[in-house]
């Protein structure tokens, strides 16, 4: 079964897409053709979209699904009038929330992904710059300025996770790649022990790591399964000695790992002092 | 007025947070204290959260708002039983969608931010690596491999926007900083003309640019208002000659700029050939 899905918004469409994706993920037997339609903010654009809905309905033999966050009633009515299953993601919640809070909604669109709080936005951008400047252990002397530090063997997913933490949570994120020198010494440098309260280790299945490294340096010793297995095995021993949480990037996305890190950082802050800073190993 | 808000989920909580934020942005006169609560996946954790709800209600003199995406009914009922205004973001849509699609929901939590489609996930991670390796004009010879290229003066927002495009849309993003040499020649290199169909220019208000550069190199000529004004003025002339869309990072967030870029790239693909590749200037 094939169904076309339109994520529609007067502005960025990020909210419609995020909730729409979540809802679709509940129906994994259906093949969804997903179309992202931001900035549907004129009646003309809405009419053009109803035309595309009609085409999709013909093609699929079933009307398309529309996930929308529309505040303008005229535009909303045009979309609703098209041949589609229209799901308005805002309407149902805004009224009850307004009653609970005792204030009317502003009905301005695009507020949630605009720069409404300049100080928080600036913090996020600075965190991204910090992550760029402190990637791959370039500046371990900066770790004391970081909110979070990741460590792991080469290609275990440190960089994308750091960037996600910076971009979404405004965390100054740095990372330390475990080097040949560390393997020879059989231990990680003291400066990682010094930041254990904000340090997280990444691990990955050797087979997956081999694929990633092979992509980067085909046929190299660095990419061999043996080397990947050895690197990970040795790294695991070091993590044990460090007693830091270990997260697995084979099975978990950067979103999942990041939200776990956020939770653990908060738990450390909430109860860390009382429990001697002990952190759980996942 | 102060109201505590909990974003609650059995898994990452990203959906609850995104839609919750969007809804809150409609009530900008209320001061919301926002608490992110992912991984509330046991009855014990849910009970602990009801305790926090009670504390928040005491502190604020009003019950907290809970935005949740809970699939487990036992846990949901515990949260609903707490002293809160409970908003379930999934429940209301899953039933009607299931009826429309004619298939039951899987009721598995955490599907939307997990690695459910390995090939798309891999594409996103590769796009992030590409963006890192092609930041700041390091490899202009790679522009032909990019899905999108940004240009702009130093500190105009190219790097965060490229990373966002890569992370969220899986686009291989590169950027080219306008250099002293370009200013002297009064034009941009031919290789930017060659990728005009996927090239976007960033601009920024001189006052804002001055603040950002001052942060980086305090008291320098590079950070002077005069230099910022000159750089931007000259860059604007170059953009005009290039005839590429110009986006303003002073007033627009990386989310807004990225979704506009996505829309324009798609419009170029849809109708670009017919209109001679002409792109709109925003």
Coordinates of C-alpha atoms in Angstrom, one line a residue:
Chain A
X1 CA 0.0 0.0 0.0
X2 CA 1.3 3.4 -1.0
X3 CA 0.0 6.7 0.6
X4 CA 1.3 10.2 -0.1
X5 CA 1.7 12.4 3.0
X6 CA 2.1 16.2 2.9
X7 CA 3.6 18.1 5.9
X8 CA 2.1 21.5 5.6
X9 CA 2.8 24.8 7.4
X10 CA 2.6 28.5 7.0
X11 CA 6.2 28.7 8.2
X12 CA 9.1 26.2 8.5
X13 CA 6.9 23.1 8.9
X14 CA 9.2 21.6 11.4
X15 CA 6.5 20.9 14.0
X16 CA 4.1 19.4 11.4
X17 CA 6.9 17.2 10.2
X18 CA 8.1 16.1 13.6
X19 CA 4.7 15.1 14.9
X20 CA 3.6 13.7 11.6
X21 CA 6.7 11.5 11.4
X22 CA 6.0 10.3 14.9
X23 CA 2.4 9.4 14.0
X24 CA 3.4 7.6 10.8
X25 CA 6.0 5.6 12.6
X26 CA 3.1 3.8 14.3
X27 CA 2.1 2.4 10.9
X28 CA 5.2 0.7 9.7
X29 CA 3.5 -1.6 7.2
X30 CA 2.4 1.3 5.0
X31 CA 4.7 2.8 2.4
X32 CA 4.5 6.6 2.9
X33 CA 5.7 9.0 0.1
X34 CA 6.5 12.0 2.2
X35 CA 6.4 15.6 0.8
X36 CA 7.5 18.6 2.8
X37 CA 5.5 21.7 2.1
X38 CA 6.7 24.7 4.2
X39 CA 5.6 28.3 3.6
X40 CA 2.1 27.6 2.4
X41 CA 1.1 31.1 3.5
X42 CA -1.1 32.4 0.6
X43 CA -4.4 31.2 -0.7
X44 CA -2.7 30.7 -4.1
X45 CA -0.2 28.3 -2.7
X46 CA -2.9 26.4 -0.8
X47 CA -4.9 26.0 -4.0
X48 CA -1.8 24.8 -5.9
X49 CA -1.4 22.2 -3.1
X50 CA -5.0 20.9 -3.5
X51 CA -4.1 20.3 -7.1
X52 CA -1.1 18.2 -6.0
X53 CA -3.4 16.4 -3.5
X54 CA -5.7 15.4 -6.4
X55 CA -2.7 14.1 -8.4
X56 CA -1.5 12.0 -5.4
X57 CA -5.0 10.6 -4.9
X58 CA -5.1 9.5 -8.5
X59 CA -1.7 8.0 -8.4
X60 CA -2.1 6.1 -5.1
X61 CA -5.8 5.2 -5.5
X62 CA -6.3 6.7 -2.0
X63 CA -6.5 10.3 -0.8
X64 CA -3.3 11.7 0.7
X65 CA -2.8 12.4 4.4
X66 CA -2.1 16.1 5.3
X67 CA -0.4 16.9 8.6
X68 CA -0.8 20.7 9.1
X69 CA -0.2 23.4 11.6
X70 CA -2.3 26.2 10.1
X71 CA -3.4 29.2 12.1
X72 CA -5.0 31.1 9.2
X73 CA -8.5 29.9 8.8
X74 CA -8.9 30.9 5.1
X75 CA -5.9 28.9 4.1
X76 CA -6.8 26.0 6.4
X77 CA -10.3 25.8 4.8
X78 CA -8.8 25.6 1.3
X79 CA -6.6 22.7 2.3
X80 CA -9.5 20.9 4.1
X81 CA -11.6 21.3 1.0
X82 CA -9.0 19.3 -1.0
X83 CA -9.3 15.6 -1.6
X84 CA -7.3 14.6 1.5
X85 CA -7.4 13.2 5.0
X86 CA -6.7 16.5 6.8
X87 CA -5.1 16.3 10.3
X88 CA -4.8 19.7 12.0
X89 CA -2.1 19.3 14.7
X90 CA -2.6 22.6 16.5
X91 CA -6.3 23.4 16.5
X92 CA -7.3 20.6 18.9
X93 CA -4.8 21.8 21.6
X94 CA -4.8 25.6 21.4
X95 CA -8.3 26.1 22.7
X96 CA -8.0 23.9 25.8
X97 CA -4.6 25.3 26.6
X98 CA -5.9 28.9 26.2
X99 CA -8.7 28.1 28.7
X100 CA -6.2 26.5 31.1
X101 CA -3.8 29.5 31.0
X102 CA -6.5 32.1 30.9
X103 CA -4.9 34.0 28.0
X104 CA -5.8 34.0 24.3
X105 CA -3.4 32.5 21.7
X106 CA -1.4 35.0 19.7
X107 CA -2.2 33.2 16.4
X108 CA 1.1 34.3 15.0
X109 CA 2.6 31.6 12.9
X110 CA 6.2 30.4 12.8
X111 CA 7.0 31.5 16.4
X112 CA 8.5 28.2 17.6
X113 CA 11.4 28.0 15.2
X114 CA 12.0 31.8 14.9
X115 CA 14.6 33.7 17.0
X116 CA 12.1 34.6 19.8
X117 CA 14.7 34.3 22.6
X118 CA 17.9 35.8 21.2
X119 CA 20.0 34.9 24.2
X120 CA 19.1 31.1 23.9
X121 CA 19.6 31.3 20.1
X122 CA 23.0 32.9 20.6
X123 CA 23.9 30.2 23.1
X124 CA 23.1 27.5 20.6
X125 CA 25.1 29.1 17.8
X126 CA 28.0 29.5 20.2
X127 CA 27.7 25.9 21.2
X128 CA 27.9 24.8 17.6
X129 CA 31.0 26.9 17.1
X130 CA 32.5 25.5 20.3
X131 CA 31.8 21.9 19.0
X132 CA 33.5 22.7 15.7
X133 CA 36.5 24.2 17.4
X134 CA 36.8 21.3 19.9
X135 CA 36.2 18.3 17.7
X136 CA 38.5 15.4 17.5
X137 CA 40.5 16.3 20.6
X138 CA 42.0 19.4 19.0
X139 CA 42.0 21.3 22.2
X140 CA 41.9 19.1 25.3
X141 CA 42.9 22.1 27.3
X142 CA 39.4 23.4 26.6
X143 CA 37.6 20.5 28.2
X144 CA 37.1 22.5 31.4
X145 CA 35.0 24.9 29.4
X146 CA 32.8 22.2 27.9
X147 CA 29.4 21.2 29.2
X148 CA 29.9 17.7 27.9
X149 CA 32.8 15.6 26.7
X150 CA 32.5 12.4 24.6
X151 CA 35.2 9.8 24.0
X152 CA 35.5 6.8 21.7
X153 CA 37.6 5.1 19.1
X154 CA 37.9 6.6 15.6
X155 CA 34.6 6.7 13.7
X156 CA 32.4 5.7 16.7
X157 CA 30.1 8.7 16.2
X158 CA 31.6 11.3 18.5
X159 CA 31.4 14.2 16.0
X160 CA 27.7 13.9 14.9
X161 CA 26.6 13.4 18.5
X162 CA 28.6 16.5 19.7
X163 CA 27.0 18.6 17.0
X164 CA 23.5 17.4 17.8
X165 CA 24.0 18.2 21.5
X166 CA 25.2 21.7 20.6
X167 CA 22.6 22.4 18.0
X168 CA 19.6 21.1 20.0
X169 CA 20.4 21.6 23.6
X170 CA 22.9 24.5 23.4
X171 CA 25.6 22.4 25.1
X172 CA 29.2 23.2 24.6
X173 CA 30.4 19.8 23.4
X174 CA 33.9 18.5 23.0
X175 CA 35.3 15.1 22.1
X176 CA 38.4 13.1 22.6
X177 CA 39.4 10.3 20.1
X178 CA 41.2 7.4 21.7
X179 CA 44.6 7.4 20.0
X180 CA 47.3 4.9 19.3
X181 CA 49.3 6.4 22.1
X182 CA 46.4 5.8 24.6
X183 CA 46.3 2.2 23.4
X184 CA 50.0 1.8 23.9
X185 CA 49.8 3.2 27.4
X186 CA 46.6 1.1 28.1
X187 CA 44.9 4.1 29.7
X188 CA 43.3 7.4 28.9
X189 CA 44.9 10.7 29.9
X190 CA 44.3 12.2 33.3
X191 CA 42.4 15.1 31.9
X192 CA 39.5 12.7 31.0
X193 CA 39.5 11.4 34.6
X194 CA 39.2 15.1 35.6
X195 CA 36.0 15.6 33.7
X196 CA 34.3 12.3 34.5
X197 CA 31.2 14.1 35.8
X198 CA 30.5 15.2 32.2
X199 CA 32.2 12.5 30.2
X200 CA 30.4 9.9 28.2
X201 CA 31.9 7.0 26.2
X202 CA 30.7 5.7 22.9
X203 CA 31.0 2.2 21.7
X204 CA 30.0 0.5 18.4
X205 CA 29.8 -3.1 17.1
X206 CA 33.1 -4.1 15.4
X207 CA 31.3 -5.2 12.2
X208 CA 29.6 -1.8 11.9
X209 CA 32.8 0.1 12.6
X210 CA 34.6 -2.0 10.0
X211 CA 32.0 -0.8 7.4
X212 CA 32.4 2.8 8.3
X213 CA 36.2 2.7 8.4
X214 CA 36.3 0.7 5.1
X215 CA 34.3 3.6 3.5
X216 CA 37.0 6.0 4.7
X217 CA 40.2 4.0 4.0
X218 CA 39.4 1.0 1.9
X219 CA 41.6 -2.0 2.4
X220 CA 43.6 -0.4 5.2
X221 CA 44.7 -2.1 8.4
X222 CA 42.8 0.6 10.2
X223 CA 39.6 -0.7 8.6
X224 CA 40.3 -4.4 9.2
X225 CA 37.8 -6.3 11.4
X226 CA 40.7 -7.5 13.6
X227 CA 41.8 -3.9 14.3
X228 CA 38.2 -2.7 14.9
X229 CA 37.7 -5.6 17.4
X230 CA 40.9 -4.9 19.2
X231 CA 40.3 -1.1 19.4
X232 CA 36.8 -1.6 20.9
X233 CA 37.9 -4.3 23.3
X234 CA 40.7 -2.1 24.6
X235 CA 38.5 1.0 24.8
X236 CA 35.9 -1.0 26.8
X237 CA 38.5 -1.8 29.4
X238 CA 39.5 1.9 29.6
X239 CA 35.8 2.9 30.1
X240 CA 35.5 0.4 32.9
X241 CA 38.4 1.9 34.7
X242 CA 37.0 5.4 34.1
X243 CA 33.5 4.3 35.3
X244 CA 31.6 6.5 32.8
X245 CA 28.4 5.7 31.0
X246 CA 28.9 3.8 27.8
X247 CA 26.5 4.4 24.9
X248 CA 26.2 2.2 21.8
X249 CA 26.0 4.0 18.5
X250 CA 25.3 0.9 16.4
X251 CA 21.7 0.6 17.6
X252 CA 21.0 4.1 18.7
X253 CA 20.6 7.2 16.7
X254 CA 22.3 10.5 17.6
X255 CA 18.9 11.8 18.8
X256 CA 18.5 8.8 21.2
X257 CA 22.1 9.0 22.5
X258 CA 21.8 12.8 23.0
X259 CA 18.6 12.6 25.0
X260 CA 20.1 9.9 27.2
X261 CA 23.1 12.1 27.8
X262 CA 20.9 15.0 28.7
X263 CA 19.0 12.8 31.1
X264 CA 22.2 11.5 32.8
X265 CA 23.7 15.0 33.0
X266 CA 20.6 16.2 34.7
X267 CA 20.5 13.2 37.0
X268 CA 24.1 13.9 37.9
X269 CA 23.2 17.5 38.8
X270 CA 20.1 16.4 40.7
X271 CA 21.5 13.6 42.7
X272 CA 25.2 13.4 41.8
X273 CA 26.6 15.0 44.9
X274 CA 24.6 12.7 47.2
X275 CA 25.7 9.5 45.4
X276 CA 29.3 10.5 45.1
X277 CA 28.9 11.3 41.4
X278 CA 28.3 7.7 40.5
X279 CA 26.8 7.3 37.0
X280 CA 24.9 4.4 35.5
X281 CA 26.3 2.3 32.7
X282 CA 23.7 1.7 30.1
Chain B
X1 CA 2.5 34.5 35.7
X2 CA 4.8 31.4 36.0
X3 CA 3.8 27.9 34.9
X4 CA 5.9 24.8 34.9
X5 CA 5.8 22.6 31.8
X6 CA 6.9 19.0 31.6
X7 CA 7.7 17.4 28.2
X8 CA 7.3 13.7 28.9
X9 CA 7.9 10.7 26.8
X10 CA 8.7 7.0 27.1
X11 CA 11.7 7.5 24.8
X12 CA 13.6 10.6 23.5
X13 CA 10.8 13.1 24.1
X14 CA 11.7 15.0 20.9
X15 CA 8.2 14.9 19.5
X16 CA 6.6 16.0 22.8
X17 CA 9.1 18.9 23.1
X18 CA 8.7 20.1 19.5
X19 CA 4.9 20.2 19.5
X20 CA 4.8 21.4 23.1
X21 CA 7.2 24.3 22.2
X22 CA 5.1 25.2 19.2
X23 CA 1.9 25.3 21.3
X24 CA 3.6 27.4 24.1
X25 CA 4.9 29.9 21.5
X26 CA 1.2 30.9 21.1
X27 CA 1.1 32.2 24.7
X28 CA 4.1 34.5 24.8
X29 CA 2.8 36.5 27.8
X30 CA 3.2 33.5 30.1
X31 CA 6.6 32.7 31.7
X32 CA 7.0 28.9 31.2
X33 CA 9.6 27.0 33.3
X34 CA 10.3 24.1 30.9
X35 CA 11.4 20.7 32.1
X36 CA 12.5 17.9 29.7
X37 CA 11.6 14.4 31.0
X38 CA 12.6 11.7 28.5
X39 CA 12.6 8.0 29.2
X40 CA 9.6 7.9 31.6
X41 CA 9.1 4.3 30.8
X42 CA 8.4 2.7 34.2
X43 CA 5.6 3.2 36.6
X44 CA 8.2 4.1 39.3
X45 CA 9.5 6.9 37.1
X46 CA 6.0 8.1 36.4
X47 CA 5.2 8.2 40.1
X48 CA 8.3 10.2 40.8
X49 CA 7.2 12.6 38.2
X50 CA 3.8 13.1 39.8
X51 CA 5.7 14.1 42.9
X52 CA 7.5 16.8 40.9
X53 CA 4.2 17.9 39.5
X54 CA 2.9 18.4 43.1
X55 CA 6.0 20.5 44.0
X56 CA 5.6 22.6 40.8
X57 CA 2.0 23.2 41.6
X58 CA 2.9 24.4 45.1
X59 CA 5.7 26.6 43.8
X60 CA 3.7 28.2 41.0
X61 CA 0.3 28.4 42.7
X62 CA -1.1 26.6 39.5
X63 CA -0.9 23.1 38.3
X64 CA 1.8 22.3 35.8
X65 CA 1.2 21.6 32.1
X66 CA 2.3 18.1 30.9
X67 CA 2.9 17.5 27.2
X68 CA 3.2 13.8 26.6
X69 CA 3.4 11.2 23.9
X70 CA 2.7 8.0 26.0
X71 CA 1.7 4.8 24.4
X72 CA 1.7 2.7 27.6
X73 CA -1.7 3.1 29.2
X74 CA -0.6 2.2 32.8
X75 CA 2.1 4.9 32.7
X76 CA -0.2 7.4 31.0
X77 CA -2.9 6.9 33.7
X78 CA -0.4 7.5 36.5
X79 CA 0.7 10.8 34.9
X80 CA -3.0 11.8 34.2
X81 CA -3.7 11.1 37.9
X82 CA -1.1 13.7 39.0
X83 CA -2.0 17.3 39.8
X84 CA -1.5 18.6 36.2
X85 CA -3.1 19.8 33.0
X86 CA -2.3 16.7 30.9
X87 CA -2.1 17.1 27.2
X88 CA -1.7 13.8 25.3
X89 CA -0.3 14.6 21.9
X90 CA -0.6 11.2 20.3
X91 CA -3.8 9.6 21.5
X92 CA -6.2 12.0 19.7
X93 CA -4.6 11.3 16.2
X94 CA -3.6 7.7 16.3
X95 CA -7.2 6.3 16.3
X96 CA -8.5 8.4 13.3
X97 CA -5.3 7.7 11.4
X98 CA -5.6 4.0 12.0
X99 CA -9.2 4.1 10.7
X100 CA -8.1 6.0 7.6
X101 CA -5.2 3.7 6.8
X102 CA -7.1 0.5 7.7
X103 CA -4.2 -0.8 9.8
X104 CA -3.7 -1.0 13.6
X105 CA -0.9 1.1 15.2
X106 CA 2.2 -0.8 16.4
X107 CA 2.1 1.0 19.8
X108 CA 5.9 0.7 19.9
X109 CA 7.4 3.8 21.5
X110 CA 10.4 5.7 20.3
X111 CA 10.1 4.7 16.7
X112 CA 10.3 8.1 15.2
X113 CA 13.8 9.0 16.4
X114 CA 15.3 5.6 16.3
X115 CA 17.3 4.2 13.4
X116 CA 14.3 2.7 11.6
X117 CA 15.6 3.4 8.1
X118 CA 19.3 2.6 8.2
X119 CA 20.0 3.9 4.7
X120 CA 18.5 7.4 5.5
X121 CA 20.2 7.5 8.8
X122 CA 23.6 6.7 7.2
X123 CA 22.9 9.4 4.6
X124 CA 22.4 12.0 7.4
X125 CA 25.6 10.9 9.2
X126 CA 27.6 11.0 5.9
X127 CA 26.1 14.5 5.2
X128 CA 27.3 15.7 8.6
X129 CA 30.8 14.3 7.9
X130 CA 30.7 16.0 4.4
X131 CA 29.7 19.3 6.0
X132 CA 32.6 19.1 8.5
X133 CA 35.1 18.3 5.8
X134 CA 33.8 21.0 3.5
X135 CA 33.4 23.8 5.9
X136 CA 34.9 27.3 5.3
X137 CA 35.9 26.7 1.7
X138 CA 38.5 24.0 2.6
X139 CA 37.7 22.0 -0.5
X140 CA 36.1 24.1 -3.3
X141 CA 37.0 21.3 -5.7
X142 CA 34.3 19.2 -3.8
X143 CA 31.5 21.6 -4.6
X144 CA 30.4 19.5 -7.5
X145 CA 29.7 16.7 -5.0
X146 CA 27.6 18.9 -2.7
X147 CA 23.8 19.1 -2.7
X148 CA 23.9 22.7 -1.5
X149 CA 26.6 25.4 -1.3
X150 CA 26.4 28.5 0.9
X151 CA 28.5 31.7 0.6
X152 CA 28.8 34.7 2.8
X153 CA 31.3 37.0 4.6
X154 CA 33.2 35.7 7.6
X155 CA 30.8 35.0 10.6
X156 CA 27.6 35.4 8.6
X157 CA 26.2 32.0 9.7
X158 CA 27.4 29.6 7.0
X159 CA 28.7 26.9 9.3
X160 CA 25.7 26.4 11.6
X161 CA 23.3 26.5 8.6
X162 CA 25.3 23.9 6.7
X163 CA 25.4 21.6 9.7
X164 CA 21.6 22.0 10.2
X165 CA 20.9 21.2 6.5
X166 CA 23.1 18.1 6.8
X167 CA 21.8 16.9 10.1
X168 CA 18.1 17.4 9.4
X169 CA 17.7 16.9 5.7
X170 CA 20.7 14.7 4.9
X171 CA 22.0 17.3 2.4
X172 CA 25.7 17.3 1.6
X173 CA 26.4 20.9 2.4
X174 CA 29.5 22.9 1.7
X175 CA 30.3 26.6 2.1
X176 CA 32.6 29.2 0.7
X177 CA 33.7 32.3 2.8
X178 CA 34.2 35.5 0.8
X179 CA 37.8 36.2 1.2
X180 CA 40.1 39.3 1.0
X181 CA 41.2 38.1 -2.4
X182 CA 37.6 38.1 -3.6
X183 CA 37.1 41.6 -2.3
X184 CA 40.2 42.8 -4.1
X185 CA 39.1 41.2 -7.4
X186 CA 35.5 42.5 -6.8
X187 CA 34.0 39.2 -7.9
X188 CA 33.6 35.6 -6.7
X189 CA 35.4 32.7 -8.3
X190 CA 34.0 30.9 -11.4
X191 CA 33.4 27.8 -9.4
X192 CA 30.6 29.5 -7.6
X193 CA 29.0 30.6 -10.9
X194 CA 29.2 27.0 -11.9
X195 CA 27.1 25.8 -9.0
X196 CA 24.5 28.7 -9.0
X197 CA 21.6 26.2 -9.2
X198 CA 22.4 25.0 -5.7
X199 CA 24.1 28.2 -4.3
X200 CA 22.6 30.4 -1.6
X201 CA 24.1 33.6 -0.2
X202 CA 23.8 34.7 3.4
X203 CA 23.8 38.3 4.6
X204 CA 23.6 39.9 8.0
X205 CA 23.1 43.4 9.5
X206 CA 26.5 45.1 10.0
X207 CA 25.7 45.9 13.7
X208 CA 25.0 42.3 14.4
X209 CA 28.1 41.1 12.5
X210 CA 30.2 43.6 14.5
X211 CA 29.0 42.0 17.7
X212 CA 29.8 38.5 16.6
X213 CA 33.3 39.4 15.2
X214 CA 34.1 41.5 18.3
X215 CA 33.4 38.4 20.4
X216 CA 36.0 36.6 18.3
X217 CA 38.7 39.2 17.8
X218 CA 38.0 42.0 20.2
X219 CA 39.2 45.5 19.1
X220 CA 40.4 44.2 15.7
X221 CA 40.0 46.0 12.4
X222 CA 38.2 42.8 11.3
X223 CA 35.5 43.5 13.9
X224 CA 35.1 47.2 13.3
X225 CA 31.7 48.5 12.2
X226 CA 33.3 50.1 9.1
X227 CA 34.8 46.9 8.0
X228 CA 31.6 44.9 8.6
X229 CA 29.6 47.5 6.6
X230 CA 32.1 47.4 3.7
X231 CA 32.3 43.6 3.6
X232 CA 28.5 43.3 3.5
X233 CA 28.1 46.0 0.9
X234 CA 30.6 44.5 -1.4
X235 CA 29.2 41.0 -0.9
X236 CA 25.7 42.2 -1.8
X237 CA 27.1 43.5 -5.1
X238 CA 28.6 40.1 -5.8
X239 CA 25.4 38.3 -5.0
X240 CA 23.5 40.6 -7.4
X241 CA 25.9 39.6 -10.2
X242 CA 25.6 35.9 -9.3
X243 CA 21.8 36.2 -9.2
X244 CA 21.4 33.8 -6.3
X245 CA 18.9 33.9 -3.4
X246 CA 20.0 36.0 -0.4
X247 CA 19.0 35.0 3.1
X248 CA 19.3 37.2 6.1
X249 CA 20.7 35.5 9.3
X250 CA 20.1 38.5 11.5
X251 CA 16.3 38.0 11.7
X252 CA 16.0 34.4 10.8
X253 CA 17.0 31.3 12.6
X254 CA 19.0 28.4 11.1
X255 CA 15.8 26.4 11.1
X256 CA 14.0 29.1 9.1
X257 CA 16.8 29.6 6.6
X258 CA 17.2 25.9 6.1
X259 CA 13.6 25.3 5.4
X260 CA 13.6 28.2 2.9
X261 CA 16.6 26.7 1.2
X262 CA 14.9 23.3 1.0
X263 CA 11.8 24.9 -0.5
X264 CA 13.9 26.8 -3.1
X265 CA 16.0 23.8 -4.0
X266 CA 12.8 21.8 -4.6
X267 CA 11.2 24.7 -6.6
X268 CA 14.4 24.7 -8.7
X269 CA 14.0 21.0 -9.3
X270 CA 10.3 21.2 -10.0
X271 CA 10.2 24.3 -12.3
X272 CA 13.7 25.5 -12.6
X273 CA 14.3 24.2 -16.1
X274 CA 11.1 25.8 -17.4
X275 CA 12.0 29.2 -15.9
X276 CA 15.6 29.2 -17.1
X277 CA 16.8 28.3 -13.6
X278 CA 15.8 31.8 -12.2
X279 CA 15.6 31.9 -8.5
X280 CA 13.8 34.3 -6.2
X281 CA 15.6 36.8 -4.0
X282 CA 14.0 36.9 -0.6

